[in-house]
Amino acid sequence: MQMTMRWFGPEQDKIPLEYFRQVPGVEGVVGALYDVAVGEVWPEEKIAALVGQAQAAGLTMEVIESVNIHDDIKIGLPSRDRYIANYQQTIRHLAKAGVKVICYNFMPVFDWMKTDMNYVLPDGSLTMAFEKKGIDKSLEEVVKEVLENSNGFALPGWEPERLGKVQELFAQYKDVDDVKLRENLAYFLKAVIPVCEEVGVKMAIHPDDPPYSIFGLPRVVKNRDDLDWICNAVDSEANGITLCTGSIAEDPANDVYGILAEFSRRKRIHFAHVRNIKIIQDKDFYESAHPTQYGSLNMLKVIQSLHDNGFDGYIRPDHGRFIWGETGRPGYGLYDRALGVTYLLGLWEAVSSK
């Protein structure tokens, strides 16, 4: 198991690499390129420069999050083959730089959804939350609120130029239901997994966030059965999962610990985003501090499920609150994530010593 933290690069992250290096137990950072248009090939020289910065700071960068998938692939347009070919070439370039895992998602329109980027907890810390009443408004209003509360940072999957025409984008998805989206995902996987096998890279799909339909959009990565179908669509260890405990737990019907155990045994969890959430009511929630007592997940059971079933991939603490006056990219303050790292490593040490 390798502990990592997400880093958005020198232009997009206010936290220096050397700070991540100082968090006990952190071996690597998870990066990405944000100045390459979605669907275009990631240039070798830019990848090498990004990975080289991490290595110069004494850190690995063996996971990329994420190489976003062009809407034409998700919709199933004739132009998708060009974008898939670009994706295949990006995989080859990443492998050449030593990248082992690519985290990605297959969510239409929005890569994730939160309705409050600065939700105030009783202790005064700030976190992100999702309440269904928060999307009971026009698409333009939802997009405007999220972008205006990003604290000035670019948000992956929320590109203003793309979402500036959100109604047109939704119209393109009007004939894409769960069945069609699943077919398009299978088409994509059948094209890219052989390349992954050839160069030694593993794809790791992230669950839908939230794992149920909003705005009538289809969802195909929302529960255990969906993950099973994805793994069987191309039966290869290169076709795996980024198991995000927070996203899966956003639907209380999901057995988070059972999913962790099963897919760890099957060697399909290549990357784990481990965070806690607190269910407010029904499916409304906020992202809590990592320890069990603050959320709705038993984090000891989360770590036990991974450890006892052979998980040996990459892990990161995922989102953190803003504490101690810190500001920055919502969900990605240094202090609370560092506390999460220490907590998770403590749990891992405890279950490993039995």
Short mmCIF file of C-alpha atoms in Angstrom, two decimals:
data_model
loop_
_atom_site.label_atom_id
_atom_site.label_comp_id
_atom_site.label_asym_id
_atom_site.label_seq_id
_atom_site.Cartn_x
_atom_site.Cartn_y
_atom_site.Cartn_z
CA MET A 1 0.00 0.00 0.00
CA GLN A 2 1.37 3.42 -0.96
CA MET A 3 0.03 6.57 0.72
CA THR A 4 -0.37 9.55 -1.59
CA MET A 5 -1.92 13.02 -1.66
CA ARG A 6 -3.39 14.87 -4.59
CA TRP A 7 -1.38 17.76 -6.03
CA PHE A 8 -2.74 20.06 -8.72
CA GLY A 9 0.59 21.20 -10.09
CA PRO A 10 2.71 24.36 -9.71
CA GLU A 11 0.18 26.62 -11.41
CA GLN A 12 -2.99 25.26 -9.82
CA ASP A 13 -1.96 24.32 -6.28
CA LYS A 14 -0.91 26.75 -3.54
CA ILE A 15 0.70 23.92 -1.52
CA PRO A 16 4.40 23.35 -2.33
CA LEU A 17 5.57 19.82 -3.03
CA GLU A 18 8.00 19.94 -0.12
CA TYR A 19 5.05 20.29 2.28
CA PHE A 20 3.59 16.99 1.06
CA ARG A 21 7.02 15.44 1.53
CA GLN A 22 6.91 16.49 5.20
CA VAL A 23 3.67 14.63 5.96
CA PRO A 24 4.79 11.38 7.67
CA GLY A 25 4.05 8.34 5.54
CA VAL A 26 3.32 10.14 2.27
CA GLU A 27 5.34 8.56 -0.51
CA GLY A 28 3.81 10.09 -3.59
CA VAL A 29 1.54 12.71 -5.10
CA VAL A 30 -1.28 12.19 -7.58
CA GLY A 31 -1.11 14.68 -10.43
CA ALA A 32 -2.60 15.70 -13.75
CA LEU A 33 -2.21 18.18 -16.60
CA TYR A 34 -4.82 20.91 -16.67
CA ASP A 35 -3.62 22.92 -19.65
CA VAL A 36 -4.40 20.25 -22.25
CA ALA A 37 -7.90 20.32 -23.72
CA VAL A 38 -10.11 17.34 -22.86
CA GLY A 39 -9.77 14.77 -25.61
CA GLU A 40 -6.36 15.86 -26.85
CA VAL A 41 -3.13 13.87 -26.44
CA TRP A 42 -1.07 14.66 -23.36
CA PRO A 43 2.41 15.59 -24.68
CA GLU A 44 5.34 13.48 -23.52
CA GLU A 45 7.40 16.50 -22.54
CA LYS A 46 4.67 17.95 -20.30
CA ILE A 47 4.13 14.62 -18.57
CA ALA A 48 7.86 14.19 -18.04
CA ALA A 49 8.15 17.68 -16.56
CA LEU A 50 5.25 17.07 -14.15
CA VAL A 51 6.54 13.69 -12.97
CA GLY A 52 10.06 15.09 -12.75
CA GLN A 53 8.96 17.82 -10.34
CA ALA A 54 7.53 15.23 -7.96
CA GLN A 55 10.63 13.07 -8.17
CA ALA A 56 12.90 16.05 -7.54
CA ALA A 57 10.98 16.61 -4.29
CA GLY A 58 11.55 13.00 -3.23
CA LEU A 59 8.04 11.84 -4.16
CA THR A 60 6.64 9.39 -6.70
CA MET A 61 3.92 10.19 -9.22
CA GLU A 62 2.66 6.79 -10.27
CA VAL A 63 -1.04 7.73 -10.32
CA ILE A 64 -2.71 10.31 -12.57
CA GLU A 65 -6.11 11.77 -11.73
CA SER A 66 -7.51 12.20 -14.17
CA VAL A 67 -7.32 11.94 -17.93
CA ASN A 68 -10.85 13.21 -18.52
CA ILE A 69 -12.97 11.53 -21.18
CA HIS A 70 -14.43 13.63 -23.97
CA ASP A 71 -18.21 13.96 -24.04
CA ASP A 72 -18.30 12.54 -27.58
CA ILE A 73 -17.11 9.19 -26.16
CA LYS A 74 -19.75 9.19 -23.45
CA ILE A 75 -22.49 10.21 -25.89
CA GLY A 76 -21.32 7.72 -28.52
CA LEU A 77 -20.85 10.12 -31.44
CA PRO A 78 -18.98 9.03 -34.59
CA SER A 79 -16.12 11.36 -33.59
CA ARG A 80 -15.44 9.25 -30.49
CA ASP A 81 -12.91 7.06 -32.29
CA ARG A 82 -10.57 10.02 -32.78
CA TYR A 83 -10.76 10.89 -29.09
CA ILE A 84 -10.26 7.26 -28.08
CA ALA A 85 -7.16 7.08 -30.28
CA ASN A 86 -5.88 10.19 -28.49
CA TYR A 87 -6.58 8.54 -25.15
CA GLN A 88 -4.65 5.45 -26.20
CA GLN A 89 -1.66 7.59 -27.11
CA THR A 90 -1.86 9.44 -23.78
CA ILE A 91 -1.77 6.08 -21.98
CA ARG A 92 1.43 5.19 -23.86
CA HIS A 93 3.01 8.54 -22.95
CA LEU A 94 2.07 8.17 -19.28
CA ALA A 95 3.51 4.65 -19.16
CA LYS A 96 6.78 5.94 -20.59
CA ALA A 97 6.98 8.38 -17.64
CA GLY A 98 6.43 5.61 -15.09
CA VAL A 99 2.72 6.12 -14.40
CA LYS A 100 1.00 2.92 -13.24
CA VAL A 101 -2.64 3.90 -12.63
CA ILE A 102 -5.09 6.28 -14.34
CA CYS A 103 -8.11 7.37 -12.29
CA TYR A 104 -11.04 8.48 -14.45
CA ASN A 105 -14.83 8.74 -14.38
CA PHE A 106 -17.67 8.26 -16.83
CA MET A 107 -20.20 10.78 -15.48
CA PRO A 108 -22.21 12.84 -17.99
CA VAL A 109 -21.86 16.64 -17.91
CA PHE A 110 -20.67 17.04 -14.29
CA ASP A 111 -17.63 15.14 -12.94
CA TRP A 112 -19.02 15.54 -9.42
CA MET A 113 -21.67 17.57 -7.67
CA LYS A 114 -21.72 19.49 -4.41
CA THR A 115 -24.28 22.16 -3.55
CA ASP A 116 -22.28 23.97 -0.86
CA MET A 117 -18.54 24.45 -1.21
CA ASN A 118 -18.23 26.24 2.14
CA TYR A 119 -20.54 24.34 4.49
CA VAL A 120 -19.88 25.50 8.06
CA LEU A 121 -19.56 22.77 10.70
CA PRO A 122 -20.31 23.37 14.41
CA ASP A 123 -16.57 23.66 15.17
CA GLY A 124 -16.20 26.45 12.62
CA SER A 125 -14.36 24.41 10.00
CA LEU A 126 -15.49 24.52 6.37
CA THR A 127 -16.31 21.53 4.21
CA MET A 128 -18.32 20.57 1.13
CA ALA A 129 -21.89 19.31 1.23
CA PHE A 130 -24.66 18.06 -1.01
CA GLU A 131 -28.32 18.76 -0.31
CA LYS A 132 -30.97 17.90 -2.88
CA LYS A 133 -32.73 21.22 -2.35
CA GLY A 134 -29.55 22.83 -3.63
CA ILE A 135 -30.14 21.57 -7.18
CA ASP A 136 -33.81 22.58 -7.25
CA LYS A 137 -32.97 25.44 -9.58
CA SER A 138 -31.89 26.04 -13.16
CA LEU A 139 -28.77 24.38 -14.55
CA GLU A 140 -27.20 27.77 -15.14
CA GLU A 141 -27.76 28.74 -11.50
CA VAL A 142 -26.18 25.52 -10.23
CA VAL A 143 -23.12 25.95 -12.46
CA LYS A 144 -22.78 29.62 -11.50
CA GLU A 145 -22.91 28.88 -7.76
CA VAL A 146 -20.26 26.13 -7.92
CA LEU A 147 -17.86 28.17 -10.05
CA GLU A 148 -18.32 31.31 -7.94
CA ASN A 149 -17.48 29.38 -4.78
CA SER A 150 -14.30 27.73 -6.09
CA ASN A 151 -12.13 30.32 -4.32
CA GLY A 152 -10.62 31.31 -7.64
CA PHE A 153 -9.32 27.83 -8.52
CA ALA A 154 -10.07 25.86 -11.67
CA LEU A 155 -12.20 22.81 -10.85
CA PRO A 156 -11.48 19.63 -12.86
CA GLY A 157 -14.60 18.55 -14.71
CA TRP A 158 -16.14 22.01 -14.31
CA GLU A 159 -14.50 23.79 -17.22
CA PRO A 160 -16.31 27.17 -17.57
CA GLU A 161 -16.03 27.17 -21.37
CA ARG A 162 -17.71 23.75 -21.57
CA LEU A 163 -20.40 24.38 -18.96
CA GLY A 164 -21.05 27.87 -20.30
CA LYS A 165 -23.30 26.07 -22.79
CA VAL A 166 -24.75 23.61 -20.29
CA GLN A 167 -28.19 23.51 -21.94
CA GLU A 168 -26.63 22.55 -25.27
CA LEU A 169 -24.53 19.92 -23.52
CA PHE A 170 -27.60 18.44 -21.85
CA ALA A 171 -29.36 18.35 -25.21
CA GLN A 172 -26.56 16.20 -26.60
CA TYR A 173 -27.23 13.64 -23.86
CA LYS A 174 -31.02 13.55 -24.40
CA ASP A 175 -30.96 10.08 -26.01
CA VAL A 176 -28.34 8.62 -23.65
CA ASP A 177 -29.91 6.50 -20.93
CA ASP A 178 -28.23 4.06 -18.53
CA VAL A 179 -28.18 1.32 -21.17
CA LYS A 180 -26.63 3.51 -23.84
CA LEU A 181 -24.08 5.01 -21.46
CA ARG A 182 -23.07 1.53 -20.36
CA GLU A 183 -22.64 0.47 -23.99
CA ASN A 184 -20.44 3.51 -24.62
CA LEU A 185 -18.32 2.73 -21.56
CA ALA A 186 -17.83 -0.85 -22.76
CA TYR A 187 -16.83 0.44 -26.21
CA PHE A 188 -14.23 2.69 -24.61
CA LEU A 189 -12.84 -0.03 -22.34
CA LYS A 190 -12.54 -2.56 -25.16
CA ALA A 191 -10.41 -0.04 -27.02
CA VAL A 192 -8.11 1.14 -24.23
CA ILE A 193 -7.59 -1.89 -21.96
CA PRO A 194 -5.48 -3.79 -24.55
CA VAL A 195 -3.19 -0.74 -24.72
CA CYS A 196 -3.00 -0.71 -20.91
CA GLU A 197 -2.04 -4.39 -20.88
CA GLU A 198 0.61 -3.72 -23.51
CA VAL A 199 2.33 -0.90 -21.55
CA GLY A 200 1.63 -1.91 -17.94
CA VAL A 201 -0.94 0.73 -16.94
CA LYS A 202 -4.17 0.10 -15.01
CA MET A 203 -7.41 2.01 -15.52
CA ALA A 204 -9.34 2.74 -12.31
CA ILE A 205 -12.87 4.09 -12.69
CA HIS A 206 -14.23 6.40 -9.98
CA PRO A 207 -17.79 5.89 -8.72
CA ASP A 208 -20.44 8.43 -9.68
CA ASP A 209 -20.64 11.37 -7.29
CA PRO A 210 -23.43 11.24 -6.25
CA PRO A 211 -24.16 7.57 -7.11
CA TYR A 212 -27.71 8.22 -8.25
CA SER A 213 -29.32 10.27 -10.99
CA ILE A 214 -29.55 14.05 -10.74
CA PHE A 215 -31.11 16.29 -13.40
CA GLY A 216 -32.26 13.06 -15.09
CA LEU A 217 -28.70 12.15 -16.10
CA PRO A 218 -27.79 8.45 -16.45
CA ARG A 219 -25.58 6.71 -13.89
CA VAL A 220 -23.58 3.51 -14.49
CA VAL A 221 -20.98 3.44 -11.65
CA LYS A 222 -23.23 3.66 -8.61
CA ASN A 223 -23.21 0.33 -6.74
CA ARG A 224 -21.74 -3.16 -6.40
CA ASP A 225 -23.55 -4.57 -9.44
CA ASP A 226 -22.33 -1.74 -11.66
CA LEU A 227 -18.73 -2.31 -10.54
CA ASP A 228 -19.10 -6.03 -11.19
CA TRP A 229 -20.45 -5.36 -14.68
CA ILE A 230 -17.57 -2.99 -15.45
CA CYS A 231 -14.96 -5.53 -14.32
CA ASN A 232 -16.59 -8.22 -16.46
CA ALA A 233 -17.04 -5.96 -19.52
CA VAL A 234 -13.31 -6.45 -20.15
CA ASP A 235 -12.06 -9.20 -17.85
CA SER A 236 -8.58 -7.91 -17.18
CA GLU A 237 -6.78 -6.76 -14.06
CA ALA A 238 -5.93 -3.63 -16.05
CA ASN A 239 -9.65 -2.77 -15.92
CA GLY A 240 -10.17 -1.72 -12.31
CA ILE A 241 -11.63 0.69 -9.81
CA THR A 242 -10.83 3.81 -7.84
CA LEU A 243 -12.89 2.91 -4.79
CA CYS A 244 -14.01 6.20 -3.24
CA THR A 245 -15.58 5.42 0.12
CA GLY A 246 -17.23 8.82 0.28
CA SER A 247 -18.94 8.57 -3.11
CA ILE A 248 -20.15 4.99 -2.62
CA ALA A 249 -21.45 5.85 0.87
CA GLU A 250 -23.50 8.77 -0.50
CA ASP A 251 -26.15 6.14 -1.22
CA PRO A 252 -26.88 4.56 2.19
CA ALA A 253 -28.12 1.42 0.41
CA ASN A 254 -24.56 0.55 -0.63
CA ASP A 255 -22.63 -1.91 1.53
CA VAL A 256 -19.34 -0.02 1.54
CA TYR A 257 -17.39 -2.63 3.54
CA GLY A 258 -18.67 -5.52 1.44
CA ILE A 259 -17.74 -3.72 -1.79
CA LEU A 260 -14.26 -2.95 -0.46
CA ALA A 261 -13.74 -6.55 0.59
CA GLU A 262 -15.03 -8.16 -2.61
CA PHE A 263 -13.14 -6.04 -5.11
CA SER A 264 -9.95 -6.11 -3.06
CA ARG A 265 -10.10 -9.92 -3.17
CA ARG A 266 -10.66 -9.72 -6.92
CA LYS A 267 -7.57 -7.47 -7.29
CA ARG A 268 -9.58 -4.74 -8.98
CA ILE A 269 -9.14 -1.84 -6.55
CA HIS A 270 -6.03 -0.09 -7.82
CA PHE A 271 -6.60 3.21 -6.04
CA ALA A 272 -8.59 4.07 -2.91
CA HIS A 273 -9.98 7.47 -1.98
CA VAL A 274 -10.68 7.09 1.72
CA ARG A 275 -12.83 9.73 3.41
CA ASN A 276 -15.75 9.90 5.77
CA ILE A 277 -19.10 11.57 5.19
CA LYS A 278 -21.97 12.39 7.50
CA ILE A 279 -25.46 11.63 6.26
CA ILE A 280 -27.67 14.51 7.34
CA GLN A 281 -30.98 13.05 6.25
CA ASP A 282 -32.06 10.77 3.44
CA LYS A 283 -29.18 11.21 0.95
CA ASP A 284 -28.09 14.71 1.97
CA PHE A 285 -24.57 14.71 3.42
CA TYR A 286 -21.48 16.69 4.22
CA GLU A 287 -17.83 15.66 4.13
CA SER A 288 -16.71 15.21 7.72
CA ALA A 289 -13.34 14.84 9.40
CA HIS A 290 -11.86 11.40 8.73
CA PRO A 291 -12.26 9.73 12.18
CA THR A 292 -15.23 7.40 12.68
CA GLN A 293 -16.85 9.49 15.40
CA TYR A 294 -17.42 12.43 13.05
CA GLY A 295 -19.10 10.65 10.17
CA SER A 296 -21.38 7.83 9.13
CA LEU A 297 -18.64 5.37 8.16
CA ASN A 298 -16.67 3.12 10.50
CA MET A 299 -13.19 3.90 9.26
CA LEU A 300 -11.61 0.99 11.09
CA LYS A 301 -13.92 -1.35 9.15
CA VAL A 302 -12.99 0.48 5.93
CA ILE A 303 -9.27 -0.10 6.48
CA GLN A 304 -9.83 -3.64 7.78
CA SER A 305 -11.84 -4.50 4.64
CA LEU A 306 -8.99 -3.33 2.43
CA HIS A 307 -6.16 -4.84 4.47
CA ASP A 308 -7.70 -8.24 5.19
CA ASN A 309 -8.59 -8.80 1.55
CA GLY A 310 -5.19 -8.10 0.05
CA PHE A 311 -5.39 -4.48 -1.07
CA ASP A 312 -1.92 -3.41 -2.22
CA GLY A 313 -2.65 -0.36 -4.34
CA TYR A 314 -2.42 3.38 -3.90
CA ILE A 315 -4.44 5.27 -1.31
CA ARG A 316 -5.09 8.90 -0.47
CA PRO A 317 -7.11 10.65 2.23
CA ASP A 318 -9.28 12.40 -0.37
CA HIS A 319 -11.01 15.59 0.68
CA GLY A 320 -10.33 17.59 3.80
CA ARG A 321 -11.95 20.48 5.62
CA PHE A 322 -10.50 23.96 5.91
CA ILE A 323 -9.21 24.29 9.47
CA TRP A 324 -6.89 26.66 11.38
CA GLY A 325 -7.71 29.56 9.06
CA GLU A 326 -6.49 27.84 5.91
CA THR A 327 -7.99 28.82 2.56
CA GLY A 328 -7.58 27.44 -0.94
CA ARG A 329 -9.12 24.93 -3.31
CA PRO A 330 -12.33 23.54 -1.73
CA GLY A 331 -11.70 20.07 -0.33
CA TYR A 332 -7.93 20.29 -0.69
CA GLY A 333 -6.51 22.11 2.29
CA LEU A 334 -3.21 20.70 3.52
CA TYR A 335 -3.84 20.49 7.26
CA ASP A 336 -6.94 18.32 7.45
CA ARG A 337 -5.72 15.99 4.72
CA ALA A 338 -2.44 15.59 6.61
CA LEU A 339 -4.43 14.68 9.72
CA GLY A 340 -6.35 12.18 7.57
CA VAL A 341 -3.09 10.60 6.35
CA THR A 342 -1.86 10.13 9.91
CA TYR A 343 -5.18 8.67 11.05
CA LEU A 344 -5.44 6.23 8.14
CA LEU A 345 -1.86 5.08 8.53
CA GLY A 346 -2.48 4.54 12.24
CA LEU A 347 -5.46 2.34 11.46
CA TRP A 348 -3.44 0.43 8.85
CA GLU A 349 -0.63 -0.16 11.36
CA ALA A 350 -3.13 -1.38 13.94
CA VAL A 351 -4.79 -3.95 11.66
CA SER A 352 -1.40 -5.02 10.26
CA SER A 353 -0.03 -5.82 13.71
CA LYS A 354 -2.70 -8.36 14.58
#
